[in-house]
Amino acid sequence: MDEFEYQALDANQRQDLRLLRMLESSGTTIRCELFHTTYALQPYEALSYTWGNAELVDEIEVNGKSLWITDNLHTALGYLRLPRQDRVLWIDAICINQTDLQERREQVERMGEIFRGATRVIFWLGKATREINMFLDAFNELERMCKERCLDMSLWSSSDQQWSDLKLDFTSQQSAKGKSMSSLLKGFQTILQRPWFRRIWIVQEVARAWSALICCSSRSLSTEIFFLTPMILDTRIDRHCHAVLEIMPGPGRYHSWFREHLDLYTLLAMFCRSEATDERDMIYALLGLAADSSAISMLAADYADPITSVLQKTVHYLTSKTRLPMILNYLTFFQSVTVVYLTSGENAHEVLDKELDQGIQKRHSEERSYDFTIEEKTAESPTCFKQVMELCKDLDKNKLPVHSYARVVPWTSDNKSVKILVVDDFDVALEHVVTQGYGQLVEAMLRRLKPHIWNSRRALTIAFNERHEEIAQTLLHYGAKASASDIRSAVEEDNLQRVKYILDAQPELDDTLQ
């Protein structure tokens, strides 16, 4: 069979797109037709899924020719194909010519429109397990109960008695069938652990959908019901998954942060724990939702632009809008970002000289190093944009003005990393980020420094007082020392979690309590 070749989309028709018609069949070969149309002319469903292994290992037939796709996509199509009816889908890996960078860029910019124009979005989470099947079957029964009671999802409230009654009746019904809430919880947790929830592109795909289904193998569940799961099962889920549930079609959209004015920083803060094969997508995937996207044309999706350039532009834009420690806390999730902390003129000279030898591009390439002396802290200003510009401008000078707790310079380097140099009064910087609860930034700072050069006791006290338990554990891990009085205070507050992790870090304190 000949290999399938793409025909270019009409560059003059912004609404031009390709759709895939999966032909009805129960046979082993998946046969399809790929055709050009516009949003308004052809109803379609959109597929949201994870690529998984990018290797093209399975073959389907498209317009009578051969097209190779990934194993994950082939599995999804096998389950989504209907035996007695054609099905029209939009699927990025097939409907976008992935080898055409220009088309890929244009289609990425239109992704929000494409998913908003779909009659329904299918969230494909892979094959089901026994526990997942049990969970989906049970919560489809919950959906039937909602319909029988004529419950309006848009009026959902956790404090409304009718929803509490629904929960009680559902629990009793499932118990009568021999299904425990713990077994249903296991199925729910298994779903949340699927890679789909961590994929950055699903944020836009989920947020733009008008109607959607959670699909595993041949079973499915509406997102309206899926949103109710934590309440029904009395469970808490991590911040990232909770944010994804809130933007799904359903009651969460009416009551969550998603209704507020969203900018790029807010979206990055909510979804920085996402993952992407191409780290540029950690920015590009959020632009379609960002209310300030029109103001950051320099960040328009461009896969010819290297990751170093994309992250430099992002840092420059965000520092003009947001305080630097907040930005750094989320930039630590980027593998292509290195945060370098310097605490003295001597350290600045030593570390920067080493980095320059590794190939960092300098403003004045003829200079081998810079001799920094740290001046007194400058007055704090509303944003750090001015300081950033001063740093970039004054790299060839002997003196570097310093901010009380954070400064930044982005550089491009040969190893594809964006280097961010932060010159701090380290104790002040650490106390600030501990107070604010920037856990990722705390750990990034401590990884670079030896315990004896920072005031571990004061930082730990702040973490305890602010009840930032995870940060306190991080401080203990990196050498901070708690005291017997800290344990006694935790006991008085009935904070047994704190008692346990202090004793895990310092078992010798157990003797002082005898």
Short mmCIF file of N, CA and C in Angstrom, two decimals, residues 12 28 32 70 87 99 105 140 147-148 168 182 190 200 212 216 252 258 272 328 336 362 364 384 452 480 492 504:
data_model
loop_
_atom_site.label_atom_id
_atom_site.label_comp_id
_atom_site.label_asym_id
_atom_site.label_seq_id
_atom_site.Cartn_x
_atom_site.Cartn_y
_atom_site.Cartn_z
N ASN A 12 -5.57 30.77 3.02
CA ASN A 12 -6.46 31.94 3.02
C ASN A 12 -7.75 31.70 3.78
N THR A 28 -10.20 -6.07 11.71
CA THR A 28 -8.90 -5.79 12.34
C THR A 28 -8.26 -4.52 11.79
N CYS A 32 -10.06 4.70 7.34
CA CYS A 32 -10.51 6.07 7.59
C CYS A 32 -10.46 6.89 6.31
N THR A 70 1.09 6.09 16.53
CA THR A 70 1.63 5.53 17.78
C THR A 70 0.73 4.42 18.32
N ARG A 87 -17.69 7.54 12.37
CA ARG A 87 -17.45 8.49 13.46
C ARG A 87 -16.44 9.53 12.98
N THR A 99 4.99 17.13 10.23
CA THR A 99 6.30 17.42 9.63
C THR A 99 6.38 18.83 9.05
N ARG A 105 2.53 25.25 13.69
CA ARG A 105 2.43 26.48 14.47
C ARG A 105 1.05 27.10 14.34
N ASN A 140 -21.80 5.76 36.76
CA ASN A 140 -22.86 5.87 35.76
C ASN A 140 -24.22 5.66 36.41
N LYS A 147 -30.40 12.15 37.18
CA LYS A 147 -31.43 12.42 36.18
C LYS A 147 -32.82 12.11 36.73
N GLU A 148 -32.92 11.02 37.49
CA GLU A 148 -34.22 10.66 38.08
C GLU A 148 -34.70 11.73 39.05
N LEU A 168 -25.58 10.04 50.32
CA LEU A 168 -25.97 9.01 51.28
C LEU A 168 -26.69 7.85 50.58
N SER A 182 -14.18 2.20 49.43
CA SER A 182 -12.72 2.09 49.28
C SER A 182 -12.34 1.46 47.95
N THR A 190 -6.68 5.38 40.48
CA THR A 190 -5.97 4.81 39.34
C THR A 190 -6.15 5.69 38.11
N ILE A 200 0.44 18.75 29.46
CA ILE A 200 0.13 20.17 29.47
C ILE A 200 -0.95 20.54 28.47
N ALA A 212 -18.04 16.72 27.45
CA ALA A 212 -16.91 15.80 27.41
C ALA A 212 -17.21 14.50 28.15
N CYS A 216 -12.29 5.05 29.21
CA CYS A 216 -11.28 4.02 29.44
C CYS A 216 -11.81 2.74 28.79
N GLY A 252 -17.94 22.47 38.41
CA GLY A 252 -16.73 23.13 38.88
C GLY A 252 -16.49 24.47 38.20
N PHE A 258 -11.56 29.42 37.82
CA PHE A 258 -11.55 29.46 36.36
C PHE A 258 -12.43 30.59 35.81
N CYS A 272 1.89 24.29 36.53
CA CYS A 272 3.34 24.12 36.35
C CYS A 272 3.78 22.68 36.60
N LEU A 328 10.15 32.43 40.18
CA LEU A 328 11.18 31.42 40.36
C LEU A 328 10.61 30.14 40.95
N SER A 336 14.73 22.81 31.72
CA SER A 336 15.66 23.62 30.93
C SER A 336 16.08 24.90 31.64
N LYS A 362 28.12 35.90 26.15
CA LYS A 362 28.28 37.14 26.90
C LYS A 362 27.98 38.34 26.01
N HIS A 364 29.88 40.94 26.08
CA HIS A 364 31.21 41.30 25.58
C HIS A 364 32.05 40.04 25.53
N CYS A 384 10.25 43.65 39.59
CA CYS A 384 11.70 43.58 39.42
C CYS A 384 12.11 43.81 37.97
N HIS A 452 25.72 25.24 57.01
CA HIS A 452 26.30 26.16 57.98
C HIS A 452 26.25 27.62 57.54
N ALA A 480 18.48 21.69 58.87
CA ALA A 480 17.92 22.49 59.95
C ALA A 480 17.69 21.60 61.17
N GLU A 492 1.08 19.96 71.93
CA GLU A 492 0.04 20.84 72.48
C GLU A 492 -0.98 21.22 71.42
N ASP A 504 11.45 11.59 62.91
CA ASP A 504 12.07 10.84 61.81
C ASP A 504 13.40 11.47 61.41
#
